[in-house]
Short mmCIF file of C-alpha atoms in Angstrom, two decimals:
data_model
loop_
_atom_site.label_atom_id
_atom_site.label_comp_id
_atom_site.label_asym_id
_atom_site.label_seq_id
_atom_site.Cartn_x
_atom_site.Cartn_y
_atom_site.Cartn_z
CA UNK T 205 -90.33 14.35 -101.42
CA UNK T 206 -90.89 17.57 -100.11
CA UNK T 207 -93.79 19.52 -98.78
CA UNK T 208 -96.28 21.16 -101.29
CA UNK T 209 -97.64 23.90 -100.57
CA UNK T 210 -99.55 24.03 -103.68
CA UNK T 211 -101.49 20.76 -102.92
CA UNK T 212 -102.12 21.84 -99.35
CA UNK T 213 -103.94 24.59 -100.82
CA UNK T 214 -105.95 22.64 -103.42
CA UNK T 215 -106.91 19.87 -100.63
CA UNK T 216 -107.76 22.45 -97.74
CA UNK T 217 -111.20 23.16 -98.90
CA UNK T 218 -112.02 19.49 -99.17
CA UNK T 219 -110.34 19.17 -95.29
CA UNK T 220 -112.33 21.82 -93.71
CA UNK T 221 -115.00 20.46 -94.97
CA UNK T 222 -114.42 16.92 -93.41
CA UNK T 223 -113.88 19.06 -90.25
CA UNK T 224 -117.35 20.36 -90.60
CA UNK T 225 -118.56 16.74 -90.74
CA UNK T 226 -116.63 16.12 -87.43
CA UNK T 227 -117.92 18.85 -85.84
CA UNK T 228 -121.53 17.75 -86.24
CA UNK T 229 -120.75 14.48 -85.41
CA UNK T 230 -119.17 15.54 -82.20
CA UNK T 231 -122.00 18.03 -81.24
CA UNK T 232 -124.88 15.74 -82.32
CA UNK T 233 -122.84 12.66 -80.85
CA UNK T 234 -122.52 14.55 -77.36
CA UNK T 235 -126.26 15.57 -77.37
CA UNK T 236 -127.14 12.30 -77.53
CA UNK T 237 -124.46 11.11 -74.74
CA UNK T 238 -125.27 13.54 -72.40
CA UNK T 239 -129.13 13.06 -72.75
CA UNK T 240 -129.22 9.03 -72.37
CA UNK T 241 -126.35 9.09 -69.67
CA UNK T 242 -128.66 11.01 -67.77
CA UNK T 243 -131.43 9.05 -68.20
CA UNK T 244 -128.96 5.97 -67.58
CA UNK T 245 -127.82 7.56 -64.52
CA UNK T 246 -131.45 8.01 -63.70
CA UNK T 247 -132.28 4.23 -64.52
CA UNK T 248 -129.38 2.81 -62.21
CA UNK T 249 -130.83 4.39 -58.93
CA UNK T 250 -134.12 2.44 -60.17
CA UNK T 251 -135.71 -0.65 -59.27
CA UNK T 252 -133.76 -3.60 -59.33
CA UNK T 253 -134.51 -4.91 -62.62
CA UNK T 254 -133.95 -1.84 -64.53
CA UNK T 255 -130.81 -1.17 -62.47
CA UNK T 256 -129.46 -4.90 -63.38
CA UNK T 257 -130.67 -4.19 -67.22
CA UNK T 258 -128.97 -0.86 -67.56
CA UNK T 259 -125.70 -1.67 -65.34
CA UNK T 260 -125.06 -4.60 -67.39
CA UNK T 261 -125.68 -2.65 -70.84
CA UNK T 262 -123.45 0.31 -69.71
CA UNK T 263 -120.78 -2.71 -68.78
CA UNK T 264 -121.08 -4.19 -72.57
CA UNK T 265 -120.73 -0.94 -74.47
CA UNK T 266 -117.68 0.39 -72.75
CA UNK T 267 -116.15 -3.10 -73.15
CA UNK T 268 -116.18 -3.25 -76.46
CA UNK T 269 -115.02 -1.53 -79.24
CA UNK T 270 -116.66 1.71 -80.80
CA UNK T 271 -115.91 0.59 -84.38
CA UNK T 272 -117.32 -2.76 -84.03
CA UNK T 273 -120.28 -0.97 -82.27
CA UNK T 274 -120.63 1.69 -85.41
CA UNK T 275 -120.44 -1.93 -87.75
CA UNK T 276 -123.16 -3.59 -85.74
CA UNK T 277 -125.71 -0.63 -86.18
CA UNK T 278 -124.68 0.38 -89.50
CA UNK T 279 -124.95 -3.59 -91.07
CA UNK T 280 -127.63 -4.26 -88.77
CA UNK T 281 -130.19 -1.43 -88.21
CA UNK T 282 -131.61 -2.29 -92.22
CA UNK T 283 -132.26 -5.75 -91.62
CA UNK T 284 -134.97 -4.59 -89.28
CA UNK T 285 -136.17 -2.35 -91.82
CA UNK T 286 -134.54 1.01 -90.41
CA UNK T 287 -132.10 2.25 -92.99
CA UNK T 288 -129.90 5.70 -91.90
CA UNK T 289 -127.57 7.45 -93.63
CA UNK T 290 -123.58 6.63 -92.41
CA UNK T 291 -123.90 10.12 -90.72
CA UNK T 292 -126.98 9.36 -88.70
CA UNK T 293 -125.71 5.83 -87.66
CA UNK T 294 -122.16 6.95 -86.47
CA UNK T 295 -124.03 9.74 -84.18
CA UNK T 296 -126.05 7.20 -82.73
CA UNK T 297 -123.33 5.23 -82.41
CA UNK T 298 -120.78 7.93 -80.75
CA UNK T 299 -123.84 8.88 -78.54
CA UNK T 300 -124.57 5.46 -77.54
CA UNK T 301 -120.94 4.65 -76.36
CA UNK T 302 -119.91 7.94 -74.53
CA UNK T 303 -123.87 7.87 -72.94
CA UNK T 304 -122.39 4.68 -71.34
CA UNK T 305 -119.20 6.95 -70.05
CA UNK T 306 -121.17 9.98 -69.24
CA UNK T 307 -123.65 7.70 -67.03
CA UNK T 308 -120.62 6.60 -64.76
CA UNK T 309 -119.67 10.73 -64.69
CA UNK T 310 -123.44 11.45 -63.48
CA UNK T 311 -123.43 8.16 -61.19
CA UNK T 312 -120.35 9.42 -59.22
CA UNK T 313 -122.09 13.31 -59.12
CA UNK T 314 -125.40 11.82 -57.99
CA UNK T 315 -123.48 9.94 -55.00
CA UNK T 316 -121.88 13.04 -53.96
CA UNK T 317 -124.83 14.79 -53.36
CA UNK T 318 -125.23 14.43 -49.46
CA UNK T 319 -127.95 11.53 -48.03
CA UNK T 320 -129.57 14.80 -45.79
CA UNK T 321 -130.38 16.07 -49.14
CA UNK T 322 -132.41 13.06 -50.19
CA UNK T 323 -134.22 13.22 -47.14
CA UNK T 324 -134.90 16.44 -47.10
CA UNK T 325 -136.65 16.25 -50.18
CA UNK T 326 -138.38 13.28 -48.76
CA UNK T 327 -139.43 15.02 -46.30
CA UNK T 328 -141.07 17.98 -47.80
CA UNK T 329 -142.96 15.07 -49.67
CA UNK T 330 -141.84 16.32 -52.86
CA UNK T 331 -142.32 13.94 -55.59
CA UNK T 332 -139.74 11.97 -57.51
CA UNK T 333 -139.51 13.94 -60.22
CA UNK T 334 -139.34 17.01 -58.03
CA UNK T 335 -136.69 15.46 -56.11
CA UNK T 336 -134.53 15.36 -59.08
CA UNK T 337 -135.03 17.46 -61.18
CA UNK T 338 -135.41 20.28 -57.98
CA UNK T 339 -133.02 19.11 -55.45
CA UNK T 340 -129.92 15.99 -56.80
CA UNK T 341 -129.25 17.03 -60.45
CA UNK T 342 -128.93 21.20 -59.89
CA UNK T 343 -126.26 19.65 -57.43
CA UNK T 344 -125.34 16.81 -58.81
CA UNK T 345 -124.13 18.18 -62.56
CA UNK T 346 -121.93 21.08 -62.26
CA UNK T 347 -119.43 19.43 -60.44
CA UNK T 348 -119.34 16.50 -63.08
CA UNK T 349 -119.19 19.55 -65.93
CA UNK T 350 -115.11 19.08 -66.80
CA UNK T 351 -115.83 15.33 -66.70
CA UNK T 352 -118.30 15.40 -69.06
CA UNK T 353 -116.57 17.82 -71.27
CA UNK T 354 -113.90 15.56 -71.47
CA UNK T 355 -115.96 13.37 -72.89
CA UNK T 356 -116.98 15.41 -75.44
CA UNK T 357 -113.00 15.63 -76.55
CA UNK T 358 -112.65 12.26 -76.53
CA UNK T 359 -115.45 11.69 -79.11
CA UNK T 360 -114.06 14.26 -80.80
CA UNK T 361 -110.93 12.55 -81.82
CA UNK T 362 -112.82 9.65 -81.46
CA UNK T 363 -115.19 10.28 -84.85
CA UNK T 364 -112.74 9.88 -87.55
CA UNK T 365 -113.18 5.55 -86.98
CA UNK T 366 -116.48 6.72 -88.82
CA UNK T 367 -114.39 6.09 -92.03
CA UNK T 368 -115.16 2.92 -91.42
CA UNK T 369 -118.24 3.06 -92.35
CA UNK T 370 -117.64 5.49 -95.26
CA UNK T 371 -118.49 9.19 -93.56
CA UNK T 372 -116.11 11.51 -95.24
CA UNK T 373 -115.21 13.41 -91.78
CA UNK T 374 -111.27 15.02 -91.93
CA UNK T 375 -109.87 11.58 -92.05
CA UNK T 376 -111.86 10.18 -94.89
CA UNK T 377 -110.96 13.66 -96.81
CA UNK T 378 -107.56 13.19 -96.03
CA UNK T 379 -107.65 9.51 -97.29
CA UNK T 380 -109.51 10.33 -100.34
CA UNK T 381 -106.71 13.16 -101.12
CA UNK T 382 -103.81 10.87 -100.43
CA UNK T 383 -105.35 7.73 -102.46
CA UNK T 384 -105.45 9.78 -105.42
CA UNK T 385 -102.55 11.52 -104.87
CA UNK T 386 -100.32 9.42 -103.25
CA UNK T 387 -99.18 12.41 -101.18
CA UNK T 388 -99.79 11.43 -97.68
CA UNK T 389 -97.43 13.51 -96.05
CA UNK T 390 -99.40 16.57 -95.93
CA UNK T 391 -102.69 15.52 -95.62
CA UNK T 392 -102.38 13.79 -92.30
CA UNK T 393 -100.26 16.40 -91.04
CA UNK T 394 -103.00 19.16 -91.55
CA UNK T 395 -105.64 16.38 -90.29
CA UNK T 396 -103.68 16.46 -87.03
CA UNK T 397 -102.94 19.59 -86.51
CA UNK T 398 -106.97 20.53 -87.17
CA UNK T 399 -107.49 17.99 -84.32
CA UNK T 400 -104.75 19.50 -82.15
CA UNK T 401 -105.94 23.05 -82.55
CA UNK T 402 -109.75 22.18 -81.77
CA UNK T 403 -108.86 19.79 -79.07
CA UNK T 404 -105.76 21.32 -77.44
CA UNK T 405 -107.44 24.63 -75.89
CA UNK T 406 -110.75 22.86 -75.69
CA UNK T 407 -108.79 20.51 -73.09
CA UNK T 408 -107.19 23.80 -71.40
CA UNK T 409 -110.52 25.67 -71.00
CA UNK T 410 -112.22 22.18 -69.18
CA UNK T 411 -108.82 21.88 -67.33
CA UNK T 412 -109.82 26.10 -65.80
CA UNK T 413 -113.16 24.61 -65.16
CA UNK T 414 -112.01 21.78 -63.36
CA UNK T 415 -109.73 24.42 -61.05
CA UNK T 416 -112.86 26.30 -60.56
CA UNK T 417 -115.30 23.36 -59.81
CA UNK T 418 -113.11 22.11 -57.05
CA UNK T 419 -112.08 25.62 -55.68
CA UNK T 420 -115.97 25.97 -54.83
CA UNK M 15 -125.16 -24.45 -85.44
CA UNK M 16 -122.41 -25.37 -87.91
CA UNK M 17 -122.15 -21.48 -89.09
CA UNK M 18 -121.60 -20.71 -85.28
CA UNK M 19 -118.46 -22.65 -85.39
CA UNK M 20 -117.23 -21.61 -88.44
CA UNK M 21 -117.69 -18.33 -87.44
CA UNK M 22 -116.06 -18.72 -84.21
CA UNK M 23 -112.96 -20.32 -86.42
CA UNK M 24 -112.76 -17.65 -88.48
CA UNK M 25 -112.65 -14.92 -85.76
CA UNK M 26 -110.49 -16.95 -84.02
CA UNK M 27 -107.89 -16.37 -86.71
CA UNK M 28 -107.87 -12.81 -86.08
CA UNK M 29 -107.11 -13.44 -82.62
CA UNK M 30 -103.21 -13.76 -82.53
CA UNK M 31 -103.03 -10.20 -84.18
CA UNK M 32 -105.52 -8.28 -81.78
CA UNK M 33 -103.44 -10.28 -79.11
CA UNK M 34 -100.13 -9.33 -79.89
CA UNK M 35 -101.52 -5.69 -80.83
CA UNK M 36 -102.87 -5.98 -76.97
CA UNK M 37 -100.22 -7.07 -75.01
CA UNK M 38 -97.25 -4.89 -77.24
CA UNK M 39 -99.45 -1.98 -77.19
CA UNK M 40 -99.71 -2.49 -73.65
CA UNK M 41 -95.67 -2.78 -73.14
CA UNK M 42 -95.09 -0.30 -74.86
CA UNK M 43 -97.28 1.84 -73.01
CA UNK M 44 -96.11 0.97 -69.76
CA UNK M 45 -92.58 1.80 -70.32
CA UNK M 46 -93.55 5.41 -71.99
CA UNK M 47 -95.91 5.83 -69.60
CA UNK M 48 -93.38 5.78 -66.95
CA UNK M 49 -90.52 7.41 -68.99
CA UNK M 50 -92.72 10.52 -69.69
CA UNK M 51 -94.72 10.50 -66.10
CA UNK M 52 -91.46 10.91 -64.28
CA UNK M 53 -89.64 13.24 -67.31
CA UNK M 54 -92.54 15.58 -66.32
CA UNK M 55 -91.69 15.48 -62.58
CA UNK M 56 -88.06 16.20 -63.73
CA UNK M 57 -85.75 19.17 -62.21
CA UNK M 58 -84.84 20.18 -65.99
CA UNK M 59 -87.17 22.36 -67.64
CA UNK M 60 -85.64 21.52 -71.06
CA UNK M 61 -86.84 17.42 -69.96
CA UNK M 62 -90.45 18.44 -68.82
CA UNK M 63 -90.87 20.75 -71.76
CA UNK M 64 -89.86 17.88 -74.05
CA UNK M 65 -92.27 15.37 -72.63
CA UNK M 66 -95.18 17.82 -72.31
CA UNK M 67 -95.14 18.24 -76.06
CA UNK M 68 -95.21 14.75 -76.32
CA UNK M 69 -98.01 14.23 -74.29
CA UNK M 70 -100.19 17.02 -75.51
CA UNK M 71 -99.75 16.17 -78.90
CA UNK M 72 -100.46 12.72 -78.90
CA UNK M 73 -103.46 13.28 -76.56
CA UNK M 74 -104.23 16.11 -78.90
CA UNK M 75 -104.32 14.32 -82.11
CA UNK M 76 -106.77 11.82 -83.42
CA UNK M 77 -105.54 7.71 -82.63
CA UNK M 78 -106.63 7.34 -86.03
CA UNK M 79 -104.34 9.92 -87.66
CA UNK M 80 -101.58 9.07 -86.09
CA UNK M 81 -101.99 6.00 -87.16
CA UNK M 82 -102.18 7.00 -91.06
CA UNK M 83 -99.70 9.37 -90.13
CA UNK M 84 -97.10 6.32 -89.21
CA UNK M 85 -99.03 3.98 -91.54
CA UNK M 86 -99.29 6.41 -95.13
CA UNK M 87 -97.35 9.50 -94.29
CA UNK M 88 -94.18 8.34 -92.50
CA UNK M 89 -93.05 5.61 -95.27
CA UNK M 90 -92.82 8.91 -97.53
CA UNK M 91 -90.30 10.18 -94.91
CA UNK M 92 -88.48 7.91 -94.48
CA UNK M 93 -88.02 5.77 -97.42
CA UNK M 94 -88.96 2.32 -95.85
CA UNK M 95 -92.25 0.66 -94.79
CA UNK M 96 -92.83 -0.49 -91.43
CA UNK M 97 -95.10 -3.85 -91.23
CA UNK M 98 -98.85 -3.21 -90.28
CA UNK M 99 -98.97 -4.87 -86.97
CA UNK M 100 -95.52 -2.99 -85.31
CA UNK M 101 -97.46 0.24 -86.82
CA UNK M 102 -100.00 -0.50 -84.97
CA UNK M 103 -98.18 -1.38 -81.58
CA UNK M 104 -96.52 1.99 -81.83
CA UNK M 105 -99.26 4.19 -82.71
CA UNK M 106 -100.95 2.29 -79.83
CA UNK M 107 -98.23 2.47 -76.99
CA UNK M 108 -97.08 6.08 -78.32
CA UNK M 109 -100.70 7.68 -77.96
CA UNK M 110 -101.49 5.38 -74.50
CA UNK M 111 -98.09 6.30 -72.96
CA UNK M 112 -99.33 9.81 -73.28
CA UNK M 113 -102.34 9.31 -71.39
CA UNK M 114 -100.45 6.88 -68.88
CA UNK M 115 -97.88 9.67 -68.38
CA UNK M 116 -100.09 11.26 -66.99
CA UNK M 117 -101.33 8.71 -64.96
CA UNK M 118 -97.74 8.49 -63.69
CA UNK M 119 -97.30 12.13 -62.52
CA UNK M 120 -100.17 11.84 -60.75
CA UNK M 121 -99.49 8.91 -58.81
CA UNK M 122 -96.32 10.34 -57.80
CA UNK M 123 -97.21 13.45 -56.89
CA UNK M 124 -99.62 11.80 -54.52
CA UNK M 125 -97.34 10.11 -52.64
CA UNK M 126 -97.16 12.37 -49.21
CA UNK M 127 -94.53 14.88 -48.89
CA UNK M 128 -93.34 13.38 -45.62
CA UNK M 129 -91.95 9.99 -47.75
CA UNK M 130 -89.88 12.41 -49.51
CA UNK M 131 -88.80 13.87 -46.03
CA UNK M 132 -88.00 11.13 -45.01
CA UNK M 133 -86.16 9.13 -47.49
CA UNK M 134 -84.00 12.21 -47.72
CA UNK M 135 -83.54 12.16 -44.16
CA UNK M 136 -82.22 8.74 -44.15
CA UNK M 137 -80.15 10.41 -46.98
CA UNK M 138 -80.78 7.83 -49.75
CA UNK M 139 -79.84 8.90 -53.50
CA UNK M 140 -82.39 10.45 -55.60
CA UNK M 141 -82.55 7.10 -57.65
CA UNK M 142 -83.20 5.15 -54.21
CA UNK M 143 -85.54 7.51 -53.27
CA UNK M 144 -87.47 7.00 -56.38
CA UNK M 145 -87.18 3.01 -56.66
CA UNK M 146 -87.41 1.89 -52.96
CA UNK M 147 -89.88 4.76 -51.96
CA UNK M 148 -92.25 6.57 -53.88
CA UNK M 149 -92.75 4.16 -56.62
CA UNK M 150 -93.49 0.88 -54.75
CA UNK M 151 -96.53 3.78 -53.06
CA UNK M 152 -97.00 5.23 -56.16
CA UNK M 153 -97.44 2.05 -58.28
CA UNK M 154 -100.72 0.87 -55.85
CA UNK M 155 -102.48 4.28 -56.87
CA UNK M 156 -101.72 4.01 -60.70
CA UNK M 157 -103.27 0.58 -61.25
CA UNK M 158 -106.76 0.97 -61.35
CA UNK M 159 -106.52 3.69 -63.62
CA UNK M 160 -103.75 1.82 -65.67
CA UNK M 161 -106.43 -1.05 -65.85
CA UNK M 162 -109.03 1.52 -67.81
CA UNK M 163 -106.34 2.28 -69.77
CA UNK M 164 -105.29 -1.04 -70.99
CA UNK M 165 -108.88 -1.55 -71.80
CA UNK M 166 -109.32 1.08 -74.35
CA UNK M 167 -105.88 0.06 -75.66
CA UNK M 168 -107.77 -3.46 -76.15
CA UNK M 169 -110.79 -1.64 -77.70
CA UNK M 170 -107.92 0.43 -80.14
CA UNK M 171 -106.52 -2.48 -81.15
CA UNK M 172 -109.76 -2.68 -83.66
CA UNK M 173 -108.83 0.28 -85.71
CA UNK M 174 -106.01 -1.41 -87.16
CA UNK M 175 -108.09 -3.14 -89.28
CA UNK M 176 -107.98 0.24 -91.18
CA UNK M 177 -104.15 -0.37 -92.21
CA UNK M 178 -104.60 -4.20 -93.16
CA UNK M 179 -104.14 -5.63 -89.66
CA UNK M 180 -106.01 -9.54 -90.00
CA UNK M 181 -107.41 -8.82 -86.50
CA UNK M 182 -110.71 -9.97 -85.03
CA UNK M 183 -112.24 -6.67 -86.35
CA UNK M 184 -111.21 -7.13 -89.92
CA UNK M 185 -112.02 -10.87 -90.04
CA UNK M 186 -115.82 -10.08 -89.12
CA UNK M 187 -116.01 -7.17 -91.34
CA UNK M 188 -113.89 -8.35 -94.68
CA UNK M 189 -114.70 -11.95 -94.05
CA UNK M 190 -117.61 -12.90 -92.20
CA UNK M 191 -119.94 -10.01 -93.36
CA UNK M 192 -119.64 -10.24 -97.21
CA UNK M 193 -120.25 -14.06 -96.86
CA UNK M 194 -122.74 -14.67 -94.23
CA UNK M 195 -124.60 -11.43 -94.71
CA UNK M 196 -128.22 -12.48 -93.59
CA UNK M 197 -126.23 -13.25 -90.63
CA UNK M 198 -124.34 -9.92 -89.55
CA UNK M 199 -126.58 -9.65 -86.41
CA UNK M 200 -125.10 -12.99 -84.59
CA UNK M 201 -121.71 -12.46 -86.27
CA UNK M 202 -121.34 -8.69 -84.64
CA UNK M 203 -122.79 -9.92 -81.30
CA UNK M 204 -120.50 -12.91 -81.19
CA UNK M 205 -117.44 -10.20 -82.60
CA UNK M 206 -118.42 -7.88 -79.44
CA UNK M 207 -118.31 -11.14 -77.23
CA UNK M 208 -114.56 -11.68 -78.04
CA UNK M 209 -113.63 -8.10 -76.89
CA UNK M 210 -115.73 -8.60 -73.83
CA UNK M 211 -114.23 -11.70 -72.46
CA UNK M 212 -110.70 -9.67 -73.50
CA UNK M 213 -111.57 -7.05 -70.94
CA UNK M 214 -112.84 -9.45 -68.50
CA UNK M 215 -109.23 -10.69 -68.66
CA UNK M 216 -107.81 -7.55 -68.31
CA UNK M 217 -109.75 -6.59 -65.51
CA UNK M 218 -108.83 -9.45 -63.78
CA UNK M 219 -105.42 -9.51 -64.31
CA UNK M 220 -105.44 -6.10 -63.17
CA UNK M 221 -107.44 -6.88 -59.73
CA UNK M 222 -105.04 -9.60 -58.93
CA UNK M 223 -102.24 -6.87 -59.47
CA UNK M 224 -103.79 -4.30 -57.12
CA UNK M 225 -103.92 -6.85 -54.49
CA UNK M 226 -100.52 -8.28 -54.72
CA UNK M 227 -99.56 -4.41 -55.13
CA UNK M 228 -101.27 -3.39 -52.02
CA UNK M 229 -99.96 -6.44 -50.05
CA UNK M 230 -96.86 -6.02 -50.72
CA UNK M 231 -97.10 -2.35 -49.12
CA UNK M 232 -98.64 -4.03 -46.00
CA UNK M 233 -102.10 -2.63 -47.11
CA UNK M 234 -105.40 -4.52 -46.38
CA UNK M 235 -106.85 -5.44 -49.62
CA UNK M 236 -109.97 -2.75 -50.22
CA UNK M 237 -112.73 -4.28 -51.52
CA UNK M 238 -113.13 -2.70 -55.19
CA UNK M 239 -116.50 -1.61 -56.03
#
């Protein structure tokens, strides 16, 4: 069996447009992570039971695995009455689990920002909200920038276990192309190589921004 | 109270695959994790060349296609099938050992210049150097992050279930779900418990490692936080 370049060209449209998919689960996904790890970050410098509630939540989800995390909302989201598309439930999903990563990235940036600075704030009797959204986070988040970036990478290549729950992303192009076909060959070769050529200079360009956050 | 145990017994059935899936991914990884690490540490550029491509285009790719890649696409290649679960443990260990090689270089490029000095000083071969030096150094810094590692090898281990794996995954989904449907909600959180106490394992294993590790270097244990 050898490659056909005929087929690659009659199953390219259907790829690109699983890539499409992927893309807007990624971006979506991300929004989502790097929203509620913020506000998990947030909740962890709160009082204690918050703190315990959150910390112990943020434990669970990066614990266990994504896909059984994208079953449990898909199967059981409608038996409380909410009922989502695949689409919707693996974005929630993705954004749930990396929010759990991206709070750790914010955690570690909100600890670097010096004690003084706290006080400082304290000092000038600015209030809470001030304090953070004024003084910790415009500190605190672009040195954690590559970090979460990173993240965002990782759900990249991370969305294609949405098959599982029938999202027709690359992958679940690729699949439905190859079970019809029987040509596998080519399918998940393109499928990788779309990953590879998103992914690979993504990962360079946060890699420069990692040089530059630590040269400053 | 019944269905809880039947449940149980029938996730427990998927156990000795995510297990095995586990601990060979988890070989597997170690060993490419250090054969690639030090490859890109080596003198020859044709030998670091060779193992950056493999560990930018496994990190590069998606787990999951490479795993239909081995799974659907190389079959086609090469004219024979290989079984499920040792798909799995090499998609696993191949795409981890990329990420550990890294882990690898780093540790060992950590290790202060003056070891280096001084091993060479006391003029012990290059392979001495390595084994009696700068690993037994190196080693303490690449456990913790070897220990995140192994976890989301653990939390890979569920997308077999997409190439007919009978893991703990696949039982809940193919089995539990379709028959105890009402019940998906306790099923899924009892599914999630499995993987939890799994990385509670890991972790702990890998705690007791960094302690023996950093005895053994005459290191106070550092309390991990």
């Amino acid at each position: 069996m050898t490659w056909d370049w005929n087929y690659v060209a009659d199953v390219l449209p259907a790829l690109l447009d699983g890539l499409r998919i992927t893309v807007i689960a990624t971006l979506l996904g991300s929004l989502v992570a790097l929203v509620l790890g913020l506000v998990f970050a947030v909740l962890m410098r709160g009082p204690a039971p918050v703190r315990v509630v959150v910390r112990a939540l943020v434990e669970f989800v990066r614990s266990t695995p994504l896909l059984v995390q994208v079953f449990f909302l898909f199967f059981v989201l409608p038996q409380f009455g909410v009922t989502l598309g695949a689409l919707v439930v693996g974005v929630i999903a993705l954004g749930l689990h990396y929010a759990a990563y991206n709070s750790e990235v914010y955690r570690a940036g909100i600890e670097a920002v010096p004690r003084g600075q706290w006080e400082a704030a304290t000092a000038l009797s600015l209030p809470r909200s001030r304090v953070w959204t004024g003084v910790v986070l415009p500190q605190a988040i672009p040195r954690v920038l590559p970090a979460l970036g990173n993240n965002v990478i990782s759900m990249f290549k991370e969305t294609p276990l949405l098959i599982g729950i029938g999202v027709l992303d690359i992958v679940g192009q690729a699949r439905e192309a190859g079970n019809t076909t029987f040509r596998y060959v080519e399918v998940y070769t393109i499928a990788g190589l779309l990953f590879l050529v998103l992914s690979y200079p993504a990962a360079l360009l946060v890699r420069r921004l990692e040089r530059r956050v630590v040269g400053t | 109270m019944s269905d809880l145990s039947t449940w149980f017994q029938v996730l427990l059935l998927g156990l000795p695959a995510t297990l095995i899936a586990t601990v060979g991914g988890i070989a597997l990884t170690v060993v490419l994790s250090f054969v690639a690490g030090l490859a890109l540490l080596s003198p020859s550029r044709t030998v670091r060349v060779v193992s950056r491509i493999y560990v930018e285009g496994l990190r590069g790719t998606s787990e999951v296609v490479q795993l239909f890649w081995i799974f659907f696409a190389l079959p086609v290649l090469v004219g024979f099938q290989i079984v499920p679960i040792w798909a799995g443990v090499l998609v696993l260990g191949l795409n981890h050992g990329a990420y550990g090689a890294e882990i690898v270089r780093g540790a060992v490029q950590s290790v202060p210049r003056a070891q280096y000095e001084g091993a060479l000083a006391l003029s012990l071969s290059p392979a001495q150097r390595m084994r009696r030096v700068i690993l037994p150094q190196a080693v303490v810094e690449m456990l913790p992050p070897a220990g995140n590692l192994f976890i989301q090898l653990l939390k890979s281990t569920a997308l077999l279930s997409f190439v007919f794996v009978q893991d703990v995954t696949r039982q809940a989904h193919d089995v539990l779900i379709p028959a105890f449907n009402p019940y998906v909600f306790p099923i899924l959180l009892l599914t999630l418990a499995f993987y939890l106490v799994l990385s509670l394992l890991i972790t702990a294993g890998m705690r007791a490692l960094e302690r023996v590790a950093g005895r053994r270097l005459g290191r106070v244990a550092v309390g991990v936080g």
